[in-house]
């Protein structure tokens, strides 16, 4: 008797994608295709959860790129109320993104090792998540060196290069502050956007003024919405580090770098830095 495989225990229709006829629901959400996008390589307990939560995270990276690009346009159009709505939606998406870690919160190295072995040691790394990189660039985390892993995919590399050189959401917010009469040095507003952002005392002072001066109440709300976005993004990054420590320990990661140390360095990179540092003098 052939032992049935434990690899994929979903209903046959999910695995094969075969559905006779269709419904509006199936068509709108592309349900047939969606369920055939998971190809587990092992029979281990956590692989399906790992595959699906990774795909869900990728989709959320895309959704956040969409929303934050919209917020950036709304800032350029001086439409603060619309930006606030978009950022509040984005905070909800970031909460959902963080919750996806729950699917394998208790995974141990013994559960993870066989999955990782099948992914290809040293080859498969999420540094190849180009959608995450677009998101990081939009949030102002500009790191030209993170284009390197995308050299073998020229169109993705080109798209990321353009995103690197474009103003981030925060760059456009600083331009808005300047348009609203706040004193910001030109070097903060007209800079080489491909270069990593450097926090400036003048920008910090501008935020302090925004928070104290009632005539800037709408900008203060904008500052708070941006702080929430940064906070929630940071929590996802922090949870990622914890998952890595639990499942991977201090093994070397992609390109033989010290994985946990590398992720800790990333965690140190504060999103919208002056919105945090300004609180000391408020
Ligand atoms: C057990 C699960 C996971 C472990 C052990 C893990 C581990 C790591 C490690 C060690 C790195 C550093 C680069 C490298 O050496 O590859 C990394 C980077 C990264 N991982 Fe994960 N990861 C896991 C799950 C995920 C998932 C589900 C996602 C989302 C799709 C993800 C997204 C990322 C991203 C975007 C980076 C680059 C981070 C940055 O540039 O700041 N990881 N991960």
mmCIF file of C-alpha atoms and ligand atoms in Angstrom:
data_model
loop_
_atom_site.group_PDB
_atom_site.id
_atom_site.type_symbol
_atom_site.label_atom_id
_atom_site.label_comp_id
_atom_site.label_asym_id
_atom_site.label_seq_id
_atom_site.Cartn_x
_atom_site.Cartn_y
_atom_site.Cartn_z
ATOM 1 C CA UNK A 1 0.000 0.000 0.000
ATOM 2 C CA UNK A 2 1.319 3.466 -0.912
ATOM 3 C CA UNK A 3 1.584 5.723 2.140
ATOM 4 C CA UNK A 4 -0.404 8.906 1.466
ATOM 5 C CA UNK A 5 1.736 12.062 1.431
ATOM 6 C CA UNK A 6 1.466 14.639 4.228
ATOM 7 C CA UNK A 7 2.798 17.342 1.965
ATOM 8 C CA UNK A 8 -0.511 19.007 1.000
ATOM 9 C CA UNK A 9 -3.692 17.907 2.741
ATOM 10 C CA UNK A 10 -5.996 20.564 1.315
ATOM 11 C CA UNK A 11 -9.054 19.516 -0.741
ATOM 12 C CA UNK A 12 -8.151 18.210 -4.199
ATOM 13 C CA UNK A 13 -9.790 21.249 -5.868
ATOM 14 C CA UNK A 14 -7.299 23.528 -4.094
ATOM 15 C CA UNK A 15 -4.286 21.495 -5.114
ATOM 16 C CA UNK A 16 -5.216 20.945 -8.782
ATOM 17 C CA UNK A 17 -7.023 24.232 -9.409
ATOM 18 C CA UNK A 18 -9.620 22.227 -11.358
ATOM 19 C CA UNK A 19 -13.105 23.648 -10.876
ATOM 20 C CA UNK A 20 -15.800 22.971 -13.453
ATOM 21 C CA UNK A 21 -17.835 26.082 -14.212
ATOM 22 C CA UNK A 22 -17.233 29.293 -12.319
ATOM 23 C CA UNK A 23 -18.858 31.914 -10.112
ATOM 24 C CA UNK A 24 -18.362 35.649 -9.835
ATOM 25 C CA UNK A 25 -16.569 35.118 -6.494
ATOM 26 C CA UNK A 26 -14.098 32.648 -8.027
ATOM 27 C CA UNK A 27 -13.384 35.048 -10.901
ATOM 28 C CA UNK A 28 -13.087 38.275 -8.917
ATOM 29 C CA UNK A 29 -10.599 36.913 -6.409
ATOM 30 C CA UNK A 30 -8.868 34.534 -8.822
ATOM 31 C CA UNK A 31 -9.483 31.840 -6.238
ATOM 32 C CA UNK A 32 -8.521 28.962 -8.547
ATOM 33 C CA UNK A 33 -5.053 30.371 -9.229
ATOM 34 C CA UNK A 34 -4.577 31.534 -5.647
ATOM 35 C CA UNK A 35 -4.888 28.051 -4.168
ATOM 36 C CA UNK A 36 -2.444 26.521 -6.626
ATOM 37 C CA UNK A 37 0.335 28.950 -5.699
ATOM 38 C CA UNK A 38 1.608 26.870 -2.761
ATOM 39 C CA UNK A 39 4.033 24.064 -3.579
ATOM 40 C CA UNK A 40 5.324 22.517 -0.351
ATOM 41 C CA UNK A 41 8.606 20.647 -0.750
ATOM 42 C CA UNK A 42 8.511 18.731 2.550
ATOM 43 C CA UNK A 43 6.008 16.883 4.705
ATOM 44 C CA UNK A 44 6.918 18.953 7.785
ATOM 45 C CA UNK A 45 4.233 20.513 9.950
ATOM 46 C CA UNK A 46 5.146 24.188 9.436
ATOM 47 C CA UNK A 47 5.883 24.484 5.744
ATOM 48 C CA UNK A 48 2.345 25.257 4.558
ATOM 49 C CA UNK A 49 2.030 27.980 7.224
ATOM 50 C CA UNK A 50 5.437 29.367 6.194
ATOM 51 C CA UNK A 51 4.536 29.435 2.485
ATOM 52 C CA UNK A 52 1.129 31.006 2.928
ATOM 53 C CA UNK A 53 2.166 33.609 5.500
ATOM 54 C CA UNK A 54 5.165 34.577 3.323
ATOM 55 C CA UNK A 55 2.838 35.048 0.353
ATOM 56 C CA UNK A 56 0.387 37.028 2.460
ATOM 57 C CA UNK A 57 3.273 39.237 3.637
ATOM 58 C CA UNK A 58 4.373 39.795 0.041
ATOM 59 C CA UNK A 59 0.809 40.860 -0.827
ATOM 60 C CA UNK A 60 0.794 43.255 2.118
ATOM 61 C CA UNK A 61 4.145 44.712 1.019
ATOM 62 C CA UNK A 62 2.469 45.414 -2.340
ATOM 63 C CA UNK A 63 -0.632 46.865 -0.698
ATOM 64 C CA UNK A 64 1.499 49.145 1.491
ATOM 65 C CA UNK A 65 3.486 50.326 -1.553
ATOM 66 C CA UNK A 66 0.175 51.202 -3.196
ATOM 67 C CA UNK A 67 -1.131 53.062 -0.149
ATOM 68 C CA UNK A 68 2.081 54.941 0.668
ATOM 69 C CA UNK A 69 2.558 55.975 -2.969
ATOM 70 C CA UNK A 70 -0.986 57.326 -2.790
ATOM 71 C CA UNK A 71 -0.162 59.148 0.465
ATOM 72 C CA UNK A 72 2.921 60.638 -1.218
ATOM 73 C CA UNK A 73 0.762 61.989 -4.080
ATOM 74 C CA UNK A 74 -1.733 63.424 -1.609
ATOM 75 C CA UNK A 75 1.093 65.206 0.225
ATOM 76 C CA UNK A 76 2.381 66.627 -3.061
ATOM 77 C CA UNK A 77 -1.173 67.905 -3.706
ATOM 78 C CA UNK A 78 -1.180 69.564 -0.217
ATOM 79 C CA UNK A 79 -4.202 67.422 0.701
ATOM 80 C CA UNK A 80 -3.536 66.646 4.378
ATOM 81 C CA UNK A 81 -7.044 65.236 5.199
ATOM 82 C CA UNK A 82 -6.773 62.690 2.347
ATOM 83 C CA UNK A 83 -3.219 61.772 3.442
ATOM 84 C CA UNK A 84 -4.451 61.155 6.988
ATOM 85 C CA UNK A 85 -7.108 58.716 5.771
ATOM 86 C CA UNK A 86 -4.576 56.857 3.633
ATOM 87 C CA UNK A 87 -2.050 56.645 6.473
ATOM 88 C CA UNK A 88 -4.696 55.383 8.925
ATOM 89 C CA UNK A 89 -5.611 52.638 6.465
ATOM 90 C CA UNK A 90 -1.920 51.828 6.122
ATOM 91 C CA UNK A 91 -1.577 51.468 9.900
ATOM 92 C CA UNK A 92 -4.366 48.857 9.758
ATOM 93 C CA UNK A 93 -2.493 46.994 7.012
ATOM 94 C CA UNK A 94 0.715 47.094 9.065
ATOM 95 C CA UNK A 95 -1.121 45.571 12.048
ATOM 96 C CA UNK A 96 -2.391 42.774 9.809
ATOM 97 C CA UNK A 97 1.111 42.315 8.379
ATOM 98 C CA UNK A 98 2.577 41.923 11.852
ATOM 99 C CA UNK A 99 -0.123 39.390 12.821
ATOM 100 C CA UNK A 100 0.972 37.064 10.007
ATOM 101 C CA UNK A 101 3.980 36.035 12.151
ATOM 102 C CA UNK A 102 1.509 34.285 14.462
ATOM 103 C CA UNK A 103 1.149 31.387 12.009
ATOM 104 C CA UNK A 104 4.469 29.964 13.150
ATOM 105 C CA UNK A 105 5.214 31.816 16.341
ATOM 106 C CA UNK A 106 6.270 28.597 18.094
ATOM 107 C CA UNK A 107 8.380 27.084 15.314
ATOM 108 C CA UNK A 108 11.696 25.636 16.578
ATOM 109 C CA UNK A 109 14.975 25.107 14.680
ATOM 110 C CA UNK A 110 14.046 21.404 14.387
ATOM 111 C CA UNK A 111 10.839 22.381 12.548
ATOM 112 C CA UNK A 112 12.599 25.006 10.424
ATOM 113 C CA UNK A 113 15.837 23.205 9.425
ATOM 114 C CA UNK A 114 14.235 20.739 6.953
ATOM 115 C CA UNK A 115 12.274 23.581 5.292
ATOM 116 C CA UNK A 116 15.346 25.803 5.067
ATOM 117 C CA UNK A 117 17.385 22.896 3.637
ATOM 118 C CA UNK A 118 14.879 22.530 0.781
ATOM 119 C CA UNK A 119 14.877 26.281 0.104
ATOM 120 C CA UNK A 120 18.599 26.064 -0.695
ATOM 121 C CA UNK A 121 21.073 27.120 1.950
ATOM 122 C CA UNK A 122 22.598 30.518 1.245
ATOM 123 C CA UNK A 123 20.589 30.975 -1.979
ATOM 124 C CA UNK A 124 17.021 31.672 -0.873
ATOM 125 C CA UNK A 125 16.873 34.917 1.043
ATOM 126 C CA UNK A 126 14.159 37.482 1.557
ATOM 127 C CA UNK A 127 16.680 40.182 0.615
ATOM 128 C CA UNK A 128 15.274 39.278 -2.830
ATOM 129 C CA UNK A 129 11.864 40.584 -1.800
ATOM 130 C CA UNK A 130 11.822 43.520 -4.204
ATOM 131 C CA UNK A 131 8.401 44.601 -2.979
ATOM 132 C CA UNK A 132 9.771 44.964 0.557
ATOM 133 C CA UNK A 133 12.637 47.052 -0.850
ATOM 134 C CA UNK A 134 10.161 49.346 -2.647
ATOM 135 C CA UNK A 135 8.322 49.709 0.653
ATOM 136 C CA UNK A 136 11.529 50.472 2.580
ATOM 137 C CA UNK A 137 12.516 53.099 -0.028
ATOM 138 C CA UNK A 138 9.062 54.714 0.165
ATOM 139 C CA UNK A 139 9.473 54.918 3.939
ATOM 140 C CA UNK A 140 12.817 56.660 3.421
ATOM 141 C CA UNK A 141 15.154 53.766 4.201
ATOM 142 C CA UNK A 142 17.418 54.384 1.229
ATOM 143 C CA UNK A 143 20.251 51.895 0.963
ATOM 144 C CA UNK A 144 21.881 51.780 -2.510
ATOM 145 C CA UNK A 145 23.718 48.567 -1.566
ATOM 146 C CA UNK A 146 20.372 46.732 -1.289
ATOM 147 C CA UNK A 147 20.058 46.959 -5.088
ATOM 148 C CA UNK A 148 22.918 44.459 -5.391
ATOM 149 C CA UNK A 149 20.890 41.269 -4.722
ATOM 150 C CA UNK A 150 18.653 42.195 -7.708
ATOM 151 C CA UNK A 151 21.367 42.290 -10.404
ATOM 152 C CA UNK A 152 20.177 39.031 -11.956
ATOM 153 C CA UNK A 153 16.638 40.452 -12.500
ATOM 154 C CA UNK A 154 17.236 43.563 -14.684
ATOM 155 C CA UNK A 155 13.673 44.935 -14.780
ATOM 156 C CA UNK A 156 13.298 44.652 -11.022
ATOM 157 C CA UNK A 157 16.726 46.228 -10.585
ATOM 158 C CA UNK A 158 15.804 49.123 -12.864
ATOM 159 C CA UNK A 159 12.478 49.697 -11.072
ATOM 160 C CA UNK A 160 14.252 49.734 -7.728
ATOM 161 C CA UNK A 161 16.911 52.084 -9.041
ATOM 162 C CA UNK A 162 14.187 54.544 -10.052
ATOM 163 C CA UNK A 163 12.492 54.162 -6.659
ATOM 164 C CA UNK A 164 15.814 54.768 -4.909
ATOM 165 C CA UNK A 165 16.300 58.057 -6.771
ATOM 166 C CA UNK A 166 12.737 59.290 -6.156
ATOM 167 C CA UNK A 167 11.681 61.303 -3.084
ATOM 168 C CA UNK A 168 10.337 59.138 -0.270
ATOM 169 C CA UNK A 169 7.058 59.872 1.480
ATOM 170 C CA UNK A 170 9.041 61.650 4.229
ATOM 171 C CA UNK A 171 10.976 63.745 1.655
ATOM 172 C CA UNK A 172 7.637 64.984 0.310
ATOM 173 C CA UNK A 173 6.343 65.669 3.823
ATOM 174 C CA UNK A 174 9.417 67.858 4.482
ATOM 175 C CA UNK A 175 8.738 69.738 1.234
ATOM 176 C CA UNK A 176 5.153 70.255 2.452
ATOM 177 C CA UNK A 177 6.422 71.620 5.783
ATOM 178 C CA UNK A 178 8.578 74.081 3.856
ATOM 179 C CA UNK A 179 5.620 75.130 1.655
ATOM 180 C CA UNK A 180 3.657 75.761 4.829
ATOM 181 C CA UNK A 181 6.281 78.284 5.919
ATOM 182 C CA UNK A 182 8.380 76.194 8.297
ATOM 183 C CA UNK A 183 12.039 76.979 8.174
ATOM 184 C CA UNK A 184 13.899 74.017 6.687
ATOM 185 C CA UNK A 185 17.321 74.114 5.050
ATOM 186 C CA UNK A 186 17.253 73.594 1.291
ATOM 187 C CA UNK A 187 19.707 70.741 1.780
ATOM 188 C CA UNK A 188 16.929 68.844 3.603
ATOM 189 C CA UNK A 189 14.387 69.362 0.843
ATOM 190 C CA UNK A 190 16.432 69.412 -2.383
ATOM 191 C CA UNK A 191 18.828 66.586 -1.758
ATOM 192 C CA UNK A 192 20.105 63.576 -3.665
ATOM 193 C CA UNK A 193 17.193 61.266 -2.824
ATOM 194 C CA UNK A 194 19.215 58.143 -3.594
ATOM 195 C CA UNK A 195 21.478 58.883 -0.639
ATOM 196 C CA UNK A 196 20.526 57.599 2.830
ATOM 197 C CA UNK A 197 18.558 60.237 4.739
ATOM 198 C CA UNK A 198 20.545 62.055 7.422
ATOM 199 C CA UNK A 199 18.580 63.471 10.376
ATOM 200 C CA UNK A 200 18.955 67.234 10.841
ATOM 201 C CA UNK A 201 18.429 69.460 13.928
ATOM 202 C CA UNK A 202 16.525 72.027 11.803
ATOM 203 C CA UNK A 203 13.968 69.370 10.795
ATOM 204 C CA UNK A 204 13.631 68.331 14.422
ATOM 205 C CA UNK A 205 13.028 71.995 15.386
ATOM 206 C CA UNK A 206 10.369 72.297 12.667
ATOM 207 C CA UNK A 207 8.467 69.294 14.097
ATOM 208 C CA UNK A 208 8.705 70.751 17.618
ATOM 209 C CA UNK A 209 7.115 73.944 16.293
ATOM 210 C CA UNK A 210 4.397 71.977 14.452
ATOM 211 C CA UNK A 211 3.475 70.214 17.688
ATOM 212 C CA UNK A 212 3.377 73.441 19.763
ATOM 213 C CA UNK A 213 1.729 75.842 17.323
ATOM 214 C CA UNK A 214 -2.059 75.401 16.983
ATOM 215 C CA UNK A 215 -2.009 76.896 13.480
ATOM 216 C CA UNK A 216 -0.248 73.686 12.417
ATOM 217 C CA UNK A 217 -2.806 71.342 14.028
ATOM 218 C CA UNK A 218 -3.350 69.426 10.782
ATOM 219 C CA UNK A 219 0.414 68.904 10.364
ATOM 220 C CA UNK A 220 0.621 67.664 13.945
ATOM 221 C CA UNK A 221 -2.022 65.063 13.084
ATOM 222 C CA UNK A 222 0.041 64.175 10.040
ATOM 223 C CA UNK A 223 3.110 63.803 12.276
ATOM 224 C CA UNK A 224 1.174 61.454 14.566
ATOM 225 C CA UNK A 225 -0.136 59.347 11.672
ATOM 226 C CA UNK A 226 3.412 59.033 10.300
ATOM 227 C CA UNK A 227 4.685 58.082 13.762
ATOM 228 C CA UNK A 228 2.129 55.282 13.918
ATOM 229 C CA UNK A 229 3.235 54.012 10.507
ATOM 230 C CA UNK A 230 6.870 54.035 11.687
ATOM 231 C CA UNK A 231 5.943 52.362 14.967
ATOM 232 C CA UNK A 232 4.002 49.543 13.281
ATOM 233 C CA UNK A 233 6.715 48.988 10.664
ATOM 234 C CA UNK A 234 9.272 48.775 13.459
ATOM 235 C CA UNK A 235 7.136 46.153 15.242
ATOM 236 C CA UNK A 236 7.081 43.952 12.120
ATOM 237 C CA UNK A 237 10.873 44.274 11.901
ATOM 238 C CA UNK A 238 11.262 43.473 15.582
ATOM 239 C CA UNK A 239 8.997 40.398 15.321
ATOM 240 C CA UNK A 240 11.035 39.251 12.312
ATOM 241 C CA UNK A 241 14.209 39.443 14.383
ATOM 242 C CA UNK A 242 12.570 37.451 17.214
ATOM 243 C CA UNK A 243 11.345 34.746 14.797
ATOM 244 C CA UNK A 244 14.852 34.522 13.349
ATOM 245 C CA UNK A 245 16.431 34.203 16.804
ATOM 246 C CA UNK A 246 13.929 31.441 17.718
ATOM 247 C CA UNK A 247 14.205 29.412 14.548
ATOM 248 C CA UNK A 248 17.673 30.128 13.259
ATOM 249 C CA UNK A 249 19.838 31.139 16.223
ATOM 250 C CA UNK A 250 23.153 32.770 15.302
ATOM 251 C CA UNK A 251 23.797 30.748 12.135
ATOM 252 C CA UNK A 252 25.264 32.733 9.230
ATOM 253 C CA UNK A 253 22.668 34.100 6.796
ATOM 254 C CA UNK A 254 22.626 35.112 3.147
ATOM 255 C CA UNK A 255 26.127 35.928 1.788
ATOM 256 C CA UNK A 256 27.497 34.392 5.006
ATOM 257 C CA UNK A 257 26.664 37.519 6.993
ATOM 258 C CA UNK A 258 25.844 37.156 10.708
ATOM 259 C CA UNK A 259 22.086 36.976 10.163
ATOM 260 C CA UNK A 260 20.824 38.079 13.563
ATOM 261 C CA UNK A 261 23.443 40.871 13.818
ATOM 262 C CA UNK A 262 22.480 42.069 10.322
ATOM 263 C CA UNK A 263 18.784 42.147 11.225
ATOM 264 C CA UNK A 264 19.586 43.994 14.467
ATOM 265 C CA UNK A 265 21.413 46.664 12.446
ATOM 266 C CA UNK A 266 18.357 47.022 10.196
ATOM 267 C CA UNK A 267 16.173 47.407 13.271
ATOM 268 C CA UNK A 268 18.349 50.325 14.403
ATOM 269 C CA UNK A 269 17.383 52.296 11.278
ATOM 270 C CA UNK A 270 14.626 54.578 12.529
ATOM 271 C CA UNK A 271 11.834 55.491 10.110
ATOM 272 C CA UNK A 272 11.041 59.274 10.058
ATOM 273 C CA UNK A 273 13.852 59.927 12.585
ATOM 274 C CA UNK A 274 13.132 63.534 13.636
ATOM 275 C CA UNK A 275 9.532 62.641 14.494
ATOM 276 C CA UNK A 276 11.046 60.541 17.288
ATOM 277 C CA UNK A 277 13.999 62.671 18.350
ATOM 278 C CA UNK A 278 11.847 65.843 18.466
ATOM 279 C CA UNK A 279 9.939 64.374 21.423
ATOM 280 C CA UNK A 280 12.910 65.013 23.707
ATOM 281 C CA UNK A 281 12.515 68.789 23.358
ATOM 282 C CA UNK A 282 8.702 68.894 23.230
HETATM 283 C C1 LIG B 1 11.605 31.377 9.848
HETATM 284 C C2 LIG B 1 11.357 32.444 9.120
HETATM 285 C C3 LIG B 1 12.389 33.457 8.736
HETATM 286 C C4 LIG B 1 13.712 33.532 9.055
HETATM 287 C C5 LIG B 1 14.540 32.582 9.901
HETATM 288 C C6 LIG B 1 14.234 34.707 8.402
HETATM 289 C C7 LIG B 1 15.535 35.126 8.459
HETATM 290 C C8 LIG B 1 16.047 36.214 7.802
HETATM 291 C C9 LIG B 1 17.444 36.569 7.760
HETATM 292 C C10 LIG B 1 18.543 35.792 8.453
HETATM 293 C C11 LIG B 1 17.560 37.701 7.037
HETATM 294 C C12 LIG B 1 18.856 38.480 6.726
HETATM 295 C C13 LIG B 1 19.263 38.267 5.304
HETATM 296 C C14 LIG B 1 19.647 36.822 5.102
HETATM 297 O O1 LIG B 1 20.635 36.390 5.677
HETATM 298 O O2 LIG B 1 18.885 36.141 4.374
HETATM 299 C C15 LIG B 1 16.240 38.061 6.596
HETATM 300 C C16 LIG B 1 15.942 39.175 5.840
HETATM 301 C C17 LIG B 1 14.683 39.486 5.430
HETATM 302 N N1 LIG B 1 13.542 38.741 5.629
HETATM 303 FE FE1 LIG B 1 13.359 37.056 6.715
HETATM 304 N N2 LIG B 1 13.218 35.331 7.734
HETATM 305 C C18 LIG B 1 12.075 34.591 7.904
HETATM 306 C C19 LIG B 1 10.844 34.851 7.366
HETATM 307 C C20 LIG B 1 10.552 35.914 6.569
HETATM 308 C C21 LIG B 1 9.260 36.160 5.969
HETATM 309 C C22 LIG B 1 8.015 35.289 6.102
HETATM 310 C C23 LIG B 1 9.368 37.321 5.283
HETATM 311 C C24 LIG B 1 8.317 38.003 4.473
HETATM 312 C C25 LIG B 1 8.028 37.616 3.275
HETATM 313 C C26 LIG B 1 10.709 37.797 5.459
HETATM 314 C C27 LIG B 1 11.209 38.955 4.918
HETATM 315 C C28 LIG B 1 12.497 39.386 5.025
HETATM 316 C C29 LIG B 1 12.970 40.609 4.437
HETATM 317 C C30 LIG B 1 12.144 41.621 3.674
HETATM 318 C C31 LIG B 1 14.330 40.678 4.705
HETATM 319 C C32 LIG B 1 15.250 41.850 4.363
HETATM 320 C C33 LIG B 1 15.141 42.802 5.534
HETATM 321 C C34 LIG B 1 15.780 44.156 5.349
HETATM 322 O O3 LIG B 1 16.354 44.428 4.300
HETATM 323 O O4 LIG B 1 15.693 44.955 6.273
HETATM 324 N N3 LIG B 1 11.399 36.930 6.250
HETATM 325 N N4 LIG B 1 15.346 37.136 7.072
#
